[in-house]
Coordinates of C-alpha atoms in Angstrom, one line a residue:
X15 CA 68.3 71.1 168.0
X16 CA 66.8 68.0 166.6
X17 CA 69.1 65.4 165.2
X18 CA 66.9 64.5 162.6
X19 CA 67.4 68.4 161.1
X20 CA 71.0 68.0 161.5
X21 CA 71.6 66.7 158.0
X22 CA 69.0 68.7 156.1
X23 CA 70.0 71.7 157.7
X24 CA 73.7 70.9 156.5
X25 CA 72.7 70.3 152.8
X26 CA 70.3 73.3 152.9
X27 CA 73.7 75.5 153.8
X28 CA 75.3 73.7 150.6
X29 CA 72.5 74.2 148.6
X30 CA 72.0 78.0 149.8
X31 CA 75.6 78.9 150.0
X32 CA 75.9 77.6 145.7
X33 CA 72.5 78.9 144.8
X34 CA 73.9 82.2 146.0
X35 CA 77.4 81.8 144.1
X36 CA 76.0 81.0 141.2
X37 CA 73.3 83.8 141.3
X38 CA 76.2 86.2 141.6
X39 CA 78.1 84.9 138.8
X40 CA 75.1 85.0 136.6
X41 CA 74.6 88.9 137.0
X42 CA 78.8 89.0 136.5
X43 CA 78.3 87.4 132.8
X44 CA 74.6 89.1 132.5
X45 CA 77.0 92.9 132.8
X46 CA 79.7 91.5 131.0
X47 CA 77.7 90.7 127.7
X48 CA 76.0 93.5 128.2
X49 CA 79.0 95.9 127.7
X50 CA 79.5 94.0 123.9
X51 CA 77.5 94.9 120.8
X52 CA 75.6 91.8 119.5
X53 CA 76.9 90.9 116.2
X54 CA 75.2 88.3 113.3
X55 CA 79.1 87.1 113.6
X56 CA 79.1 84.8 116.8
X57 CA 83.3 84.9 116.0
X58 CA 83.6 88.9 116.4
X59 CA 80.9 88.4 119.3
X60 CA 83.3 86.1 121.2
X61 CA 86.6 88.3 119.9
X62 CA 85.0 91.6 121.5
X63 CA 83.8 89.3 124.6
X64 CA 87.5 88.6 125.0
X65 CA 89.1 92.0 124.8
X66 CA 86.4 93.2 127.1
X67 CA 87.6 91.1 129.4
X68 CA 91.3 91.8 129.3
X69 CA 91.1 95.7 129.0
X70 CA 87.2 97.0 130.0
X71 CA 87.4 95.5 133.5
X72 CA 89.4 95.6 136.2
X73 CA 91.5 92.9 137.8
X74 CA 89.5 91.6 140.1
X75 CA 86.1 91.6 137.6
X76 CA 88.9 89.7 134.9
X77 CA 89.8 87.0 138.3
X78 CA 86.3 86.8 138.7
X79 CA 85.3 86.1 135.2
X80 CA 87.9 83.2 135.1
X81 CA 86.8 81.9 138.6
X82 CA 83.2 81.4 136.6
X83 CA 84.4 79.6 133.7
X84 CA 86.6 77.4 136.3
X85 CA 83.8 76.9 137.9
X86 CA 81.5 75.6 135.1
X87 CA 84.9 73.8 133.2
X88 CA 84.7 71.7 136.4
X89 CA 81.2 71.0 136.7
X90 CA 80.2 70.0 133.2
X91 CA 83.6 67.5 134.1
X92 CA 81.7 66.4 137.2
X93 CA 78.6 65.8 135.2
X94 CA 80.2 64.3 132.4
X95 CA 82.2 61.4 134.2
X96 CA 78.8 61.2 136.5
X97 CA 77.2 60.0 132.6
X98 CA 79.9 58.0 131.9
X99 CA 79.9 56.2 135.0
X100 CA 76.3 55.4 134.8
X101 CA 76.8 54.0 131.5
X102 CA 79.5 51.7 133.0
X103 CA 77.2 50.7 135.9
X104 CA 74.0 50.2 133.8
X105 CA 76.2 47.7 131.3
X106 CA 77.7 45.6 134.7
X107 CA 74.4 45.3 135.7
X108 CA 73.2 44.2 132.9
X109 CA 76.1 41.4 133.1
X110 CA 75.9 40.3 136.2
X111 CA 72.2 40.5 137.4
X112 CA 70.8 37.6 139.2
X113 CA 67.4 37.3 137.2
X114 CA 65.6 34.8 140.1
X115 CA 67.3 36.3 142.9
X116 CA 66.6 39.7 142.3
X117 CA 62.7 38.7 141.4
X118 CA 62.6 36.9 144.8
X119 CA 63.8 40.0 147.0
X120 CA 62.3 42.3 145.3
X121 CA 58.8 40.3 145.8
X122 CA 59.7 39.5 149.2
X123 CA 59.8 43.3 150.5
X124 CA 57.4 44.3 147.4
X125 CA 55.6 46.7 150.2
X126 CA 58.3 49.0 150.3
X127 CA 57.5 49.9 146.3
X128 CA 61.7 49.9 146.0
X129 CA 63.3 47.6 143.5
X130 CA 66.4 45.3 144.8
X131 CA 68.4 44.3 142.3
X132 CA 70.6 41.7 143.2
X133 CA 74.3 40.7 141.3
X134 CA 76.4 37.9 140.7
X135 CA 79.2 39.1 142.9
X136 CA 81.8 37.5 145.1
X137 CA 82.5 41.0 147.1
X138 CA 79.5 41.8 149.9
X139 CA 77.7 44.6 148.5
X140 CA 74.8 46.8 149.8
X141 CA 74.0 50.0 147.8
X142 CA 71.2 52.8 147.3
X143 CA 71.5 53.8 144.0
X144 CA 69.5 55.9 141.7
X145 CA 68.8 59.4 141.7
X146 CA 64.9 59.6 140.4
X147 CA 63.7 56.1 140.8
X148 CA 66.3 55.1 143.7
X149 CA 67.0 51.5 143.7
X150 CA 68.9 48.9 146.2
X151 CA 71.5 46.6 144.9
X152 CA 72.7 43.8 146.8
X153 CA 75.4 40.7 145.6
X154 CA 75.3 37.2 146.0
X155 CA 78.5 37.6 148.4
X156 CA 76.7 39.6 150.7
X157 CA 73.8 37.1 151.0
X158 CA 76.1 34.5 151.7
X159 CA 78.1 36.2 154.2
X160 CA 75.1 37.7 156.4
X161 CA 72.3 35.9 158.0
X162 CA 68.8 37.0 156.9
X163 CA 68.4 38.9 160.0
X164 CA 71.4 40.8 159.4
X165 CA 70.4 41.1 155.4
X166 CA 67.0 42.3 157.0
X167 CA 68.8 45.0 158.6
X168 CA 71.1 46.1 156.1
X169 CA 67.9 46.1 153.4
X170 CA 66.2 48.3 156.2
X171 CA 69.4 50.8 156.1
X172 CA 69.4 51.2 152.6
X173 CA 65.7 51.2 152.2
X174 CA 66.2 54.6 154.1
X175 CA 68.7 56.4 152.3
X176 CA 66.4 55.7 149.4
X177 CA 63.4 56.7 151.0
X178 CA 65.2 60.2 151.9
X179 CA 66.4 60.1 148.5
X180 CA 70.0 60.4 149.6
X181 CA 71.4 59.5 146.1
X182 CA 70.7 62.6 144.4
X183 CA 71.1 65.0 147.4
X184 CA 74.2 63.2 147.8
X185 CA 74.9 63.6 144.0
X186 CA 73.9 67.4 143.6
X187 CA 76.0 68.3 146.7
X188 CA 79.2 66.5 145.3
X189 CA 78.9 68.3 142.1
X190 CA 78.7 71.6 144.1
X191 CA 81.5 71.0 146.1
X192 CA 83.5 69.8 143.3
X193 CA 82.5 72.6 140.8
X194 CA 83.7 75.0 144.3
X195 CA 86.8 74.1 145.7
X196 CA 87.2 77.8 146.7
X197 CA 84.7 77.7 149.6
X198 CA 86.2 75.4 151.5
X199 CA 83.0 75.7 153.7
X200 CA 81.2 73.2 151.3
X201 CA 83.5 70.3 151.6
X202 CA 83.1 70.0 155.7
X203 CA 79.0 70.6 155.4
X204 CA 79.2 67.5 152.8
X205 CA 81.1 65.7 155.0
X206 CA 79.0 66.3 158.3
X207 CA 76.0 64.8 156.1
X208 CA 77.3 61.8 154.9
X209 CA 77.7 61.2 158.5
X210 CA 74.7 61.8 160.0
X211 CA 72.3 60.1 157.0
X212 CA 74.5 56.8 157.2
X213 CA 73.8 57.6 161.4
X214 CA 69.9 58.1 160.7
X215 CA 69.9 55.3 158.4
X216 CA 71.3 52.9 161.1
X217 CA 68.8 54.2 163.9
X218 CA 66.0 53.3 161.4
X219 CA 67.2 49.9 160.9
X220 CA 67.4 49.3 165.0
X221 CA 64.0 50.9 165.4
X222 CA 62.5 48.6 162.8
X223 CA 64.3 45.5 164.3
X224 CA 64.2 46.7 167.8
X225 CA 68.2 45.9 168.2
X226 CA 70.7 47.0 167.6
X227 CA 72.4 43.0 166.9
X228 CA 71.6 42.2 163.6
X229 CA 72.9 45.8 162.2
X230 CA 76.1 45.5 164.5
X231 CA 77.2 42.4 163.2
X232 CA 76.6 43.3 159.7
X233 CA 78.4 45.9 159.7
X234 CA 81.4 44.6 161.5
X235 CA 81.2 41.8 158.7
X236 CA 81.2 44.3 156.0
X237 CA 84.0 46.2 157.3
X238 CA 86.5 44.2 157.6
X239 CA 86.2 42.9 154.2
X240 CA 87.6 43.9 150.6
X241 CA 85.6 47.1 149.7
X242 CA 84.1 46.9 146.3
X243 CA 85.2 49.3 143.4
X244 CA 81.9 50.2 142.0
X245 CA 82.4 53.3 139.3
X246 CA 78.9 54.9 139.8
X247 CA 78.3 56.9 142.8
X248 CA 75.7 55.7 145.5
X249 CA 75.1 55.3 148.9
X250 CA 76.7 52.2 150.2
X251 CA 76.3 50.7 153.3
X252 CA 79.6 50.4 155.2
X253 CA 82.0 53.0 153.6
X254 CA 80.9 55.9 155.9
X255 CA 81.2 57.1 159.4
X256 CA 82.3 53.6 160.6
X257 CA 83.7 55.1 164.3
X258 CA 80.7 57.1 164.6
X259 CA 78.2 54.4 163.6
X260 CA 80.5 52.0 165.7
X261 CA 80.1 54.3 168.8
X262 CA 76.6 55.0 168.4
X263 CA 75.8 51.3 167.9
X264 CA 77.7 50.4 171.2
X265 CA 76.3 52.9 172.9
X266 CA 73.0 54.6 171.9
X267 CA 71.6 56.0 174.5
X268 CA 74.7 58.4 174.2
X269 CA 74.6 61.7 171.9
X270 CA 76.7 61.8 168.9
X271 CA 79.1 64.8 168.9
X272 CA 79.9 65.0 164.9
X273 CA 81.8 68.2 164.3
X274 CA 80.3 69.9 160.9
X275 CA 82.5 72.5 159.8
X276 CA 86.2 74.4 161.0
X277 CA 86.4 77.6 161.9
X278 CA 89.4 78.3 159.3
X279 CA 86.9 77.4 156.5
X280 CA 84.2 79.6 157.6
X281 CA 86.1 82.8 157.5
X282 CA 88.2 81.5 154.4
X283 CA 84.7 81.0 152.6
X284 CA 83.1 84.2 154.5
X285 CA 86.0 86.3 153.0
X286 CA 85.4 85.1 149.3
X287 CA 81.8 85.8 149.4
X288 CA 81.9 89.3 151.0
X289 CA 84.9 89.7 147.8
X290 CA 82.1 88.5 145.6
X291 CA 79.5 90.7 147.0
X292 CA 82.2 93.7 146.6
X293 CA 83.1 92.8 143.1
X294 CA 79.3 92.6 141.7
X295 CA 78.6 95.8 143.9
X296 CA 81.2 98.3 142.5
X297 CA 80.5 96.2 138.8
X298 CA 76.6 97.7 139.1
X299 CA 78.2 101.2 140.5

């Protein structure tokens, strides 16, 4: 198997395994307002929608129903904080962007048609950021603490994650694990490809530098400083897989053995489908 399928094959699974779900819980509400009369009274419509609920179904249709509106309570959460976050981002941005530094980078690797803001900010910071018009935002502590080979190589990472457009794969498959906590599946698929794209990213870096030196030391630089708090999510560049990327930096002519999901969670999550399945089966009966 290629290593360069590993994560897409992992966030296809998430994608798949939600698409499914949620396709299953739309012909659930699709039979359940079809067993109530539409009324000009949206009040009487949500009244009879209700006792339909409680008395025309059985108890595992009624757990089922609830375990729908749980799951769409907790996504239009995830989304909401998501928007709130941005907003918090976008205004500290605003604050503390470095006009001439950020027109200087930016120029410098104007090739690569991505935009690299840069902030006034003690903290080292590298981040790929943006889910349609992916971004990289660096801070003034990071350019202090690294040399410009080593900023070289961490630009080269990010530029990567936003090539692959990382941020909003990233983003889509947190809200899905988030909105699911039932299939427990998700969580260790998500996990397995945050790994291997921070992996991925760091081979591209080496192959573009032709060492593996100038990514090494940045990141052991990076590490073993503060971490900084930012409130919007994105990919940075030293939160992630640091043993693996640490092993497969030392040595990398070795495989990487990342373990992707637990055999507990697929028959935990392979049970509540095939109850799914059974539920919207005998529902059509």
């Amino acid at each position: 198997m290629s290593r360069l399928l590993k994560p897409g094959m992992a966030i296809c699974c998430i994608y798949v395994v939600a698409a499914w779900i949620l396709l299953q819980m739309g012909m659930a509400l699709s039979h359940h307002i079809s067993d109530v009369e539409l009324k000009p009274d949206m009040g009487l419509v949500i009244q009879d929608m209700l006792f339909d609920l409680i008395v025309g179904h059985s108890f595992f249709e009624t757990v089922f129903i609830v375990l729908i509106g749980l799951t769409c309570v907790r996504m239009i959460i995830y989304i909401g904080r998501h928007l709130y976050a941005s907003h918090k981002w976008k205004a500290f941005v605003k604050v503390q962007i470095h006009p001439r530094l950020t027109i200087k980078w930016t120029r410098k690797y104007k090739k690569w048609h991505t935009p690299i803001d840069v902030i006034r900010e003690q903290q080292p910071l590298a981040l790929a950021i943006g889910m349609l018009r992916p971004r990289i935002v660096i801070s003034t502590g990071l350019l202090d603490m690294l040399s410009v080979e080593e900023v070289h190589a961490v630009l080269l990472h990010e530029r990567y994650h936003c090539t692959q457009r990382h941020p909003l794969k990233k983003w889509f498959a947190a809200m899905i694990i988030t909105s699911m906590p039932y299939m427990s599946v998700l969580k260790g698929l998500g996990h397995y490809y945050d790994i291997w794209i921070e992996l991925l990213a760091d081979r591209y870096a080496i192959t573009h530098t032709n060492s593996t030196y100038t990514i090494s030391t940045a990141l052991l630089k990076l590490v073993q400083t503060q971490r900084f708090a930012t409130p919007y999510q994105g990919v940075s560049f030293s939160d992630t897989a640091i043993n693996y990327r640490l092993s497969q930096l030392i040595h990398p002519e070795q495989s990487i053995n990342v373990p992707m999901v637990s055999l507990r969670s697929i028959c935990t999550s392979g049970t509540v489908l095939i109850v799914i399945s059974m539920i919207i089966f005998f529902q059509c009966l």
